[in-house]
mmCIF file of C-alpha atoms in Angstrom:
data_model
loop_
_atom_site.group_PDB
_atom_site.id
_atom_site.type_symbol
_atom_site.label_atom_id
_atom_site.label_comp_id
_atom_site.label_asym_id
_atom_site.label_seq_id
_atom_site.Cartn_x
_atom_site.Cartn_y
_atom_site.Cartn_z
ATOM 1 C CA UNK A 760 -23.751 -15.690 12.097
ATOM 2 C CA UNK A 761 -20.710 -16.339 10.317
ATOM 3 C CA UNK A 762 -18.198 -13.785 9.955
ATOM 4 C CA UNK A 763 -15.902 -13.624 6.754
ATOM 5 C CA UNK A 764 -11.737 -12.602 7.528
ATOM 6 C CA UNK A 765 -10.197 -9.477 5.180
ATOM 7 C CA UNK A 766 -6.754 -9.489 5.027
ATOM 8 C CA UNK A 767 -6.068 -5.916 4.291
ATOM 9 C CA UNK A 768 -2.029 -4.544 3.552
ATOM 10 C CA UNK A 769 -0.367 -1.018 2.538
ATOM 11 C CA UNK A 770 2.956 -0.602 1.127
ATOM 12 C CA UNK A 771 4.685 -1.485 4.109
ATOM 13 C CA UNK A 772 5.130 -5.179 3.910
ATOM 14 C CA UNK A 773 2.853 -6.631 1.070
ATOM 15 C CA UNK A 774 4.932 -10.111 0.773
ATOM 16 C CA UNK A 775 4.640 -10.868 4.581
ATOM 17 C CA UNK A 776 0.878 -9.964 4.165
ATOM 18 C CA UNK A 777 0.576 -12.199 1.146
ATOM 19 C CA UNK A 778 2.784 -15.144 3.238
ATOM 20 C CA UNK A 779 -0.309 -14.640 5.817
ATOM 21 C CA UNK A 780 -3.141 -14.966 3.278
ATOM 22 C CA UNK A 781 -1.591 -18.200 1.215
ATOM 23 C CA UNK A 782 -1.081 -19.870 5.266
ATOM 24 C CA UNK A 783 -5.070 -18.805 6.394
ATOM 25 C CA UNK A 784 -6.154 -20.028 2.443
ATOM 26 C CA UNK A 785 -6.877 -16.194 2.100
ATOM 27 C CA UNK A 786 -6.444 -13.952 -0.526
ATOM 28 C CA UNK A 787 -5.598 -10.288 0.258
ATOM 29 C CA UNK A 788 -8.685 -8.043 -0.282
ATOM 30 C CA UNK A 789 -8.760 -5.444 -2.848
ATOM 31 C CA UNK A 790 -7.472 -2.287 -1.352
ATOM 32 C CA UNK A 791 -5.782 1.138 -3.706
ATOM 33 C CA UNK A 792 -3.769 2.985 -1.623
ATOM 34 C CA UNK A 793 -2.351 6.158 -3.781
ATOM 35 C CA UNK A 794 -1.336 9.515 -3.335
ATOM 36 C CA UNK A 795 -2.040 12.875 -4.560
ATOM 37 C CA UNK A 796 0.636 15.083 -6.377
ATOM 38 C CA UNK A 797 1.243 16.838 -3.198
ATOM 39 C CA UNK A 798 1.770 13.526 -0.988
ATOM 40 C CA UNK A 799 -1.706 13.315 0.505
ATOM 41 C CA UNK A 800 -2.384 9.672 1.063
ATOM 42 C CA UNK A 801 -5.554 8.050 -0.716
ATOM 43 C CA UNK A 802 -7.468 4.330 0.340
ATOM 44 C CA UNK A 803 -9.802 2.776 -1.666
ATOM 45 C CA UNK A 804 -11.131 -0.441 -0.436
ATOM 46 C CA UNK A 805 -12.243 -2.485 -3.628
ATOM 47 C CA UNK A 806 -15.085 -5.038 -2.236
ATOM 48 C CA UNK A 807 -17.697 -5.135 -0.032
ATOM 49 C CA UNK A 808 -16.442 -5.620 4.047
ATOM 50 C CA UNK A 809 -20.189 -5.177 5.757
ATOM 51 C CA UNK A 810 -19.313 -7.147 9.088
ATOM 52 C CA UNK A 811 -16.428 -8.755 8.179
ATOM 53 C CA UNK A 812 -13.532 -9.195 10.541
ATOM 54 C CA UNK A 813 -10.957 -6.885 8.743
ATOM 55 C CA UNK A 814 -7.008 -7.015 9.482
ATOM 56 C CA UNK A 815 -4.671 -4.414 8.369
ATOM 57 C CA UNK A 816 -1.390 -6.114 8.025
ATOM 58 C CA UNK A 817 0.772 -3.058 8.189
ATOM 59 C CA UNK A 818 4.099 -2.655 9.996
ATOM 60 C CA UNK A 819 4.889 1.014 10.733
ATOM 61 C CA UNK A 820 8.614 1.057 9.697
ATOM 62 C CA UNK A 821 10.411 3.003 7.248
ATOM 63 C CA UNK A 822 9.040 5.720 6.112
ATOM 64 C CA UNK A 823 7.691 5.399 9.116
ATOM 65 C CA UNK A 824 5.054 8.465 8.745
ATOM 66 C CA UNK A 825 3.687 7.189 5.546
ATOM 67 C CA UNK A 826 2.721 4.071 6.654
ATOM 68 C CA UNK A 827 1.431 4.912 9.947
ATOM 69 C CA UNK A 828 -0.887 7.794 8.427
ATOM 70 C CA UNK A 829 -1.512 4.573 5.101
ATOM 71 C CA UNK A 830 -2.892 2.433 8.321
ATOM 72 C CA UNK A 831 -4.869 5.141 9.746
ATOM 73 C CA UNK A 832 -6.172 5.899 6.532
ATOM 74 C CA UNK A 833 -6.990 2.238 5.408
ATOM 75 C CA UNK A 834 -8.381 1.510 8.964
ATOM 76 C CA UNK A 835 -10.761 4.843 8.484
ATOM 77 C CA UNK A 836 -11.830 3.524 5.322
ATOM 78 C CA UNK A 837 -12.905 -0.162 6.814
ATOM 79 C CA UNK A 838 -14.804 1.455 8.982
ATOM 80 C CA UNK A 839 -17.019 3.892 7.154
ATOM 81 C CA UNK A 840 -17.653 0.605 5.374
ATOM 82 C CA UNK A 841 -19.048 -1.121 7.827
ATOM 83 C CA UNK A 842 -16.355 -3.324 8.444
ATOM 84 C CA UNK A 843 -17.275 -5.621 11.597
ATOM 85 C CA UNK A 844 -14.057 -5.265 13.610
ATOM 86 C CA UNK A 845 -10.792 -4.303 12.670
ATOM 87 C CA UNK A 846 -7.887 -5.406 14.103
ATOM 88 C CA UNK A 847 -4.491 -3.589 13.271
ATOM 89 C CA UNK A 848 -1.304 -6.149 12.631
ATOM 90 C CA UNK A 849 1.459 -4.231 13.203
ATOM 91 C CA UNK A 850 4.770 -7.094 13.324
ATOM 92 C CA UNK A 851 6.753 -3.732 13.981
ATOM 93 C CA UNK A 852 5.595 -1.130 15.948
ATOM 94 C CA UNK A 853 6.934 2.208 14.742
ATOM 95 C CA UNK A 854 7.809 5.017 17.246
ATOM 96 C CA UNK A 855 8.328 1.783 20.179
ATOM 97 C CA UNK A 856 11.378 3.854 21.080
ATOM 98 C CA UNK A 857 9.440 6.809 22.577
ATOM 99 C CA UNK A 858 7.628 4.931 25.394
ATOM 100 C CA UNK A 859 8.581 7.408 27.945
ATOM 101 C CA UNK A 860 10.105 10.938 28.658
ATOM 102 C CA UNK A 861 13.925 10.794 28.264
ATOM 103 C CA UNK A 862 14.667 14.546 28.668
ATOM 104 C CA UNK A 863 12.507 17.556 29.847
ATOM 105 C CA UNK A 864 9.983 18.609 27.434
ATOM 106 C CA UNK A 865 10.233 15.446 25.314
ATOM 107 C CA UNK A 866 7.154 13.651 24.040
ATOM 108 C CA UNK A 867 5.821 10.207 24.481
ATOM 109 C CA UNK A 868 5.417 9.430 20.924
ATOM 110 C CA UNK A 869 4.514 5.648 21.377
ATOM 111 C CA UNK A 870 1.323 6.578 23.274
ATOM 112 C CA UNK A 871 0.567 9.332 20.399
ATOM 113 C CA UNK A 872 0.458 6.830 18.255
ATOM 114 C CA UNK A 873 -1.483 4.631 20.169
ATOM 115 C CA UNK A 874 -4.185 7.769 20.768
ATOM 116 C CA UNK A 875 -4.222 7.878 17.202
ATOM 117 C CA UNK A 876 -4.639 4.267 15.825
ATOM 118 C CA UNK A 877 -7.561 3.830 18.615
ATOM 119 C CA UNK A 878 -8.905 7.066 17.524
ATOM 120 C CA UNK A 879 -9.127 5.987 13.780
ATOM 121 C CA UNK A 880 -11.231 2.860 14.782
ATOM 122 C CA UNK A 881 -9.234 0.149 15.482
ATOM 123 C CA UNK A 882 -10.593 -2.818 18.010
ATOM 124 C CA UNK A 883 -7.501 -5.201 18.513
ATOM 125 C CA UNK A 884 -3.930 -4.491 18.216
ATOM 126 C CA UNK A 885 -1.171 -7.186 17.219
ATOM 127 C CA UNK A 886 2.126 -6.891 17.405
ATOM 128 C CA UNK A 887 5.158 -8.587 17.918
ATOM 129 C CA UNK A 888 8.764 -7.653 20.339
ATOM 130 C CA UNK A 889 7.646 -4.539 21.416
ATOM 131 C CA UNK A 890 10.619 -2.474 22.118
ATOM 132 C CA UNK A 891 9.020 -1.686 25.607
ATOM 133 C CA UNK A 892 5.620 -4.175 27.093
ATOM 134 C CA UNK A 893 4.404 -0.843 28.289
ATOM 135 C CA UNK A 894 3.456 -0.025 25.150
ATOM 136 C CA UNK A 895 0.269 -2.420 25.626
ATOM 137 C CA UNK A 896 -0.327 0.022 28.598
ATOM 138 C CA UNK A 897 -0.734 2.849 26.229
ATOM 139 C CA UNK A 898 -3.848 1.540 24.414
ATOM 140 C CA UNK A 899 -7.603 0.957 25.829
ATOM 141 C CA UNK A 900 -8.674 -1.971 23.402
ATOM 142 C CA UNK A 901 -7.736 -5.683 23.485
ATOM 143 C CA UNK A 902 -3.698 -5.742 22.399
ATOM 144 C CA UNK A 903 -1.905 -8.944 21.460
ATOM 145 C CA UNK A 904 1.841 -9.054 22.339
ATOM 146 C CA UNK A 905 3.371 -11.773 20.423
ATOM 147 C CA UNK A 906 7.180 -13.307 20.801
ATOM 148 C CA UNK A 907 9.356 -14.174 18.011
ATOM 149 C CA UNK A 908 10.969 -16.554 20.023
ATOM 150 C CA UNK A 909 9.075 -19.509 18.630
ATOM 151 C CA UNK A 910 10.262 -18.544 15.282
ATOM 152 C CA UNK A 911 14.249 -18.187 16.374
ATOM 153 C CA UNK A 912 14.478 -21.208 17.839
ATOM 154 C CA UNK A 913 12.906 -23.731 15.321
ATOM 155 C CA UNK A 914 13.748 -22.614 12.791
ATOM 156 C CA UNK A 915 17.696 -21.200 13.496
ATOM 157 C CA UNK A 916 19.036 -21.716 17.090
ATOM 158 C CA UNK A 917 18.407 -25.120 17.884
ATOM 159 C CA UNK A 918 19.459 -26.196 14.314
ATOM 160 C CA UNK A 919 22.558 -24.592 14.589
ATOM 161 C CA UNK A 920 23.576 -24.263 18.103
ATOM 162 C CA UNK A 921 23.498 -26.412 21.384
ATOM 163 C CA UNK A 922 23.930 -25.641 25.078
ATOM 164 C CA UNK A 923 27.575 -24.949 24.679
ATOM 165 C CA UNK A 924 26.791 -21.928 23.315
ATOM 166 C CA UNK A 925 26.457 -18.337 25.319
ATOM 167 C CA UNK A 926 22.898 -15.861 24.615
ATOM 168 C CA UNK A 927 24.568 -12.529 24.809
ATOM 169 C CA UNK A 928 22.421 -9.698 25.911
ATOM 170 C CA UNK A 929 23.676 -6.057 24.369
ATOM 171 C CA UNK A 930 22.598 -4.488 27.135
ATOM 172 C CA UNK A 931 20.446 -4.376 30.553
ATOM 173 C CA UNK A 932 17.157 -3.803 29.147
ATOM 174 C CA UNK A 933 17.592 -6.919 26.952
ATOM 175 C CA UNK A 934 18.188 -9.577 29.971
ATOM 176 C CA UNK A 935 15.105 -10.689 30.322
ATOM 177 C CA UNK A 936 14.775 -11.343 26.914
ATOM 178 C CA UNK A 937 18.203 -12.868 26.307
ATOM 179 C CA UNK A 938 17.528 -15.330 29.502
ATOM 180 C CA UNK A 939 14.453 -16.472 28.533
ATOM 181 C CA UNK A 940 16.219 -17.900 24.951
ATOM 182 C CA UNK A 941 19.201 -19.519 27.134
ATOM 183 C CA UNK A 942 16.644 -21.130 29.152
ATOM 184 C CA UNK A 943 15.176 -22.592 26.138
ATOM 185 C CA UNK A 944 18.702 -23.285 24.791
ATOM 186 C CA UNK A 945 20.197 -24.466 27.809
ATOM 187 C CA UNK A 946 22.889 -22.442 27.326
ATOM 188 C CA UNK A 947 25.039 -20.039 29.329
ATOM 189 C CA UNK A 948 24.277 -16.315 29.538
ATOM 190 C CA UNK A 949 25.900 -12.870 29.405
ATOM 191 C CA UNK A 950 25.404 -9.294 29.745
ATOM 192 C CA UNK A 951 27.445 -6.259 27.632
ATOM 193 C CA UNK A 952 27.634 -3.374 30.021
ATOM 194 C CA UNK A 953 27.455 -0.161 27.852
ATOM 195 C CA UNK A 954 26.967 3.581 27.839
ATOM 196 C CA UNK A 955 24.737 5.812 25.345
ATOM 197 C CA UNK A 956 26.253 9.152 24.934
ATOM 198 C CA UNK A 957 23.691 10.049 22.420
ATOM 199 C CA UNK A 958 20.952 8.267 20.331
ATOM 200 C CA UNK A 959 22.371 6.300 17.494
ATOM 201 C CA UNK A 960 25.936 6.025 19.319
ATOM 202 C CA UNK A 961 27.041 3.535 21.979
ATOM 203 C CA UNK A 962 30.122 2.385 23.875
ATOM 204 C CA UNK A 963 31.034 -0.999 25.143
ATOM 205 C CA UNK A 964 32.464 -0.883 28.441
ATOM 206 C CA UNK A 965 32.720 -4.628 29.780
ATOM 207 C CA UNK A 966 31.470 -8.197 29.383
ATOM 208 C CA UNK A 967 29.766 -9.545 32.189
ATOM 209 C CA UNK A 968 30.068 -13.729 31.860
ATOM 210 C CA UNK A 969 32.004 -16.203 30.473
ATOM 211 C CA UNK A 970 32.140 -16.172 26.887
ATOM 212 C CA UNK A 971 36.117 -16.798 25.682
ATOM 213 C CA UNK A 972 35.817 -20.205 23.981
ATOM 214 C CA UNK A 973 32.352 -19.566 23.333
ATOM 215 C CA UNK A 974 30.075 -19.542 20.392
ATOM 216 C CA UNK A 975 28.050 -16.688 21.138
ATOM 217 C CA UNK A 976 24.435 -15.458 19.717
ATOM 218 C CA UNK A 977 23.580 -11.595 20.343
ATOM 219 C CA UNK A 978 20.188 -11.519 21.143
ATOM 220 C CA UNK A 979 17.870 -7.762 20.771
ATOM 221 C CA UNK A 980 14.407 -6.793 19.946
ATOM 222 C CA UNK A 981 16.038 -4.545 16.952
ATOM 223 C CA UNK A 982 18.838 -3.475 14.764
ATOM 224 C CA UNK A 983 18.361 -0.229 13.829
ATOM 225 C CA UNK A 984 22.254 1.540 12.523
ATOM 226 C CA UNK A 985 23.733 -1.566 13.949
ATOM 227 C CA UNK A 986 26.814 0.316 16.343
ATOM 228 C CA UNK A 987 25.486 -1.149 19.233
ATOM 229 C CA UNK A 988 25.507 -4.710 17.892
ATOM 230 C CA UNK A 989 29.189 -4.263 16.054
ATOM 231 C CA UNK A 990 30.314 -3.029 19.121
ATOM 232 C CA UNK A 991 29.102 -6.281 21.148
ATOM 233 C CA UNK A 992 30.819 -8.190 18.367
ATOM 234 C CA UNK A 993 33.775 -6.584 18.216
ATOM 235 C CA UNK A 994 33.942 -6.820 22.193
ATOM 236 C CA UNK A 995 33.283 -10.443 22.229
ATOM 237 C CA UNK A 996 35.955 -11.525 19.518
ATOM 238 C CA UNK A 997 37.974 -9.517 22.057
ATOM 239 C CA UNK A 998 37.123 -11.919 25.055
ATOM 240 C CA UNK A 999 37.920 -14.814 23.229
ATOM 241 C CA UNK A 1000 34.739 -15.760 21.520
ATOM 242 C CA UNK A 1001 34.896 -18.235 18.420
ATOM 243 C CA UNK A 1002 31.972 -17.613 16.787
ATOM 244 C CA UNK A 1003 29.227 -14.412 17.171
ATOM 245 C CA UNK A 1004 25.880 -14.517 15.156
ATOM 246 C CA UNK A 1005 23.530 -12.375 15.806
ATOM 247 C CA UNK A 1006 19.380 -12.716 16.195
ATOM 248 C CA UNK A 1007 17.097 -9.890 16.118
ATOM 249 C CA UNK A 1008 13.173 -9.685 15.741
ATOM 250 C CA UNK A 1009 13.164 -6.478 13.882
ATOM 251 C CA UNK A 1010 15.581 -5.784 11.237
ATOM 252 C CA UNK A 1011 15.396 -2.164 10.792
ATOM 253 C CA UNK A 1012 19.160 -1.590 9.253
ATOM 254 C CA UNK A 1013 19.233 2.124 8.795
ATOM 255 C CA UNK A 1014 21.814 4.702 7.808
ATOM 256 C CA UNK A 1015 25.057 2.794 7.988
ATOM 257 C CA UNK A 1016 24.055 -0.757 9.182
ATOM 258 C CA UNK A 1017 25.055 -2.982 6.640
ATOM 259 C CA UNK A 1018 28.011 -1.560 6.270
ATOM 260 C CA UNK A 1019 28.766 -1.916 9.930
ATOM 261 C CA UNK A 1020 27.623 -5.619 9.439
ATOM 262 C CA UNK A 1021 30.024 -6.290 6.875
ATOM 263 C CA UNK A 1022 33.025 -5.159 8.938
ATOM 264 C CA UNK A 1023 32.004 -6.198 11.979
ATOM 265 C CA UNK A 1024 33.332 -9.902 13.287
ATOM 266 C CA UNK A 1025 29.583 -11.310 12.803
ATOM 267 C CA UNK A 1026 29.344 -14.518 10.827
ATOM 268 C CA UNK A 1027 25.525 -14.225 10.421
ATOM 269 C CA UNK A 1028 22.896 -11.843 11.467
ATOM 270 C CA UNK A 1029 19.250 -13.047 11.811
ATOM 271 C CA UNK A 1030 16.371 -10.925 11.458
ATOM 272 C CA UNK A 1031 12.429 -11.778 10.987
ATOM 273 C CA UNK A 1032 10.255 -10.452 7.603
ATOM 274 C CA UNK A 1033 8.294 -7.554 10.490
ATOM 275 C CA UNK A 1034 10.054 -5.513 8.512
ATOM 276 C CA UNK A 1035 11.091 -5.502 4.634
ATOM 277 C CA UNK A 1036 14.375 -5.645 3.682
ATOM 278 C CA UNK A 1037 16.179 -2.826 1.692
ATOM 279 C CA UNK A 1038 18.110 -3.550 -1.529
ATOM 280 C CA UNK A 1039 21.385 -3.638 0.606
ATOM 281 C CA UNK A 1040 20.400 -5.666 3.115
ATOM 282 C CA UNK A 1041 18.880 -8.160 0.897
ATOM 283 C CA UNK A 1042 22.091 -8.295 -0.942
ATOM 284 C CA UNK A 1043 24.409 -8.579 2.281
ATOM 285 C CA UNK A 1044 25.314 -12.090 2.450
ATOM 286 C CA UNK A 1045 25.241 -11.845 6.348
ATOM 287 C CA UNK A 1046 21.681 -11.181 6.543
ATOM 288 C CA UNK A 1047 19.226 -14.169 7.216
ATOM 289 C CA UNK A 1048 15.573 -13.863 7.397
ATOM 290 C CA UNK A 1049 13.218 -16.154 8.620
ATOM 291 C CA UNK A 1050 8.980 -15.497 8.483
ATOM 292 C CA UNK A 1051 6.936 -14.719 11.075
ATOM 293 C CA UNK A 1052 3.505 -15.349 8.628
ATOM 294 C CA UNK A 1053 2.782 -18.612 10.228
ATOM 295 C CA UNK A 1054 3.076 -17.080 13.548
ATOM 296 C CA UNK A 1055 0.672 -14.149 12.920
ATOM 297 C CA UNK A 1056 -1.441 -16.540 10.627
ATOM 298 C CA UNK A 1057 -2.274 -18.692 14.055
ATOM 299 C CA UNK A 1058 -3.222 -15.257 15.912
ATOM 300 C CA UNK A 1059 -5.470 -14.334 13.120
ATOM 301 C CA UNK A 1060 -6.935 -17.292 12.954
ATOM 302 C CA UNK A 1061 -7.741 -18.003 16.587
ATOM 303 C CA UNK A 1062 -8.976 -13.957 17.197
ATOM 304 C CA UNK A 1063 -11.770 -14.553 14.327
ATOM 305 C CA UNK A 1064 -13.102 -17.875 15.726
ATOM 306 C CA UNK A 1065 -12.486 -16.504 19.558
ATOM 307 C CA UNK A 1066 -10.038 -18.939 20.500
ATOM 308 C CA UNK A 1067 -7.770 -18.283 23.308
ATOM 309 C CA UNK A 1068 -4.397 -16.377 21.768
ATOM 310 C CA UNK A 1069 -2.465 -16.773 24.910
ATOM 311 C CA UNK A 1070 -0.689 -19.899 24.300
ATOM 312 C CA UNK A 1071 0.844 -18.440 21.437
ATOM 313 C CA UNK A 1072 3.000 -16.010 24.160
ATOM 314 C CA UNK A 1073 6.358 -17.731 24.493
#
């Protein structure tokens, strides 16, 4: 039998939920979400969703507790309607940070809220740049773990840049993903050694690679209060770099990030729509976004008519 797709959205991200709905043909379903006078969150889902497949478009960013208690809320809702299956598409996956014990009596908050979306009823996760893969270890139903890459490169990097050019990881937990984009690009590759002191605050210590000459693209899952990526800039305009951009799947830009942007040697940073820009950022000249609706449309798409989702994995 047929199923019918719901595209379902909170206040998280309603335009990249829209840009979803006008590339599958489909309009997003009726769905109130309100709250009481004392902040308690309220879902109303407007139409019948009897065995429909039912996505949540709903990136857990800032405020990052509203809109991961709005999914599990919405996602409740589906399915004490009867929804068919419901699959949670999360393009940012709040709390990614906390996949693992840091300090003594610390909390692994990523796998909390994995406990919890499973717990609400959710069948299939998608996401995209996890901060850490392990996160997909975290949850017991089918999880999706899609790359922005695709994005980055057709529709910025290989427009603008060649394999002159030098993909600059900001640290060592970013190589992987930094080589796997000079691969594509041909290009050479480096490494900024660094040292956290505390969260929020880094220092560069040394370049590792050739970059003086260079036009240089920063590569990172996310930019949260952007020190760590004006330090890398400031350090490569240092070692002789000509140009520094930088490219980054989650533009988060808390606290004092565009303000670090604007002073920092950067001629453009890059971000996708996972998350939704503030006022600032939108107004920062700097700031580029491209859309990752097509993207998630395809993975939509090929998870209601059971098609293999794989080859969308860069």
């Amino acid at each position: 039998m047929f199923k019918k797709v719901c595209l379902f959205t909170g206040n998280a991200n309603p335009a990249l939920a829209a840009a979803i709905g006008q590339n599958l043909d489909t309009p997003i379903g009726k769905c109130r979400v309100t709250r009481f006078s004392d902040g308690e969150t309220f879902v109303e889902i407007g139409e019948n969703v009897r065995g429909v497949d039912a996505f949540v478009v709903q990136p857990t960013s800032t405020p990052t507790n509203d809109h991961v208690m709005e999914l599990l809320i919405m996602v409740d809702a589906l399915r004490r309607a009867s929804a068919g299956s419901i699959t949670a598409v999360m393009p940012y996956y709040g709390y990614g940070r906390q996949d693992r014990k840091v300090a003594g009596r610390t909390p692994i908050t990523s796998k909390l809220v994995a406990d919890l979306i499973q717990t609400a009823g959710v069948d299939r996760v998608v996401s995209v740049d996890l901060h850490a893969g392990q996160i997909q270890g975290f949850f017991n139903i089918p999880f999706d773990h899609l790359y922005a890459m695709p994005v980055f490169l057709e529709d910025y990097l290989k427009k603008k840049f060649d394999s002159s050019c030098v993909v600059v990881s900001p640290d060592a937990g970013g190589v992987e993903r930094a080589r796997a984009y000079s691969k594509r690009l041909n290009a050479g590759l480096a490494i900024i050694d660094k040292r956290r002191e505390r969260a929020n605050v880094s220092e560069v210590m040394h370049i590792i690679g050739e970059v003086e000459g260079k036009e240089c693209v920063i590569l990172d899952d996310m930019i949260d209060t952007a020190g760590t990526l004006a330090g890398a800039a400031h350090a490569l305009v240092a070692a002789g770099a000509t140009k520094v951009v930088a490219c980054a799947t989650h533009g988060v830009l808390s606290g004092p990030a565009i303000q670090r942007i604007m002073e920092a040697p950067l001629d453009e940073v890059v971000v996708s729509d996972s998350v939704r820009l503030s006022d600032a950022a939108r107004a920062c000249g700097k700031v580029k976004q491209l859309s990752l609706a097509k993207l998630l449309a395809e993975a939509i798409k090929r998870i209601h008519s059971s098609d293999s989702v794989s080859s969308l994995f860069a």
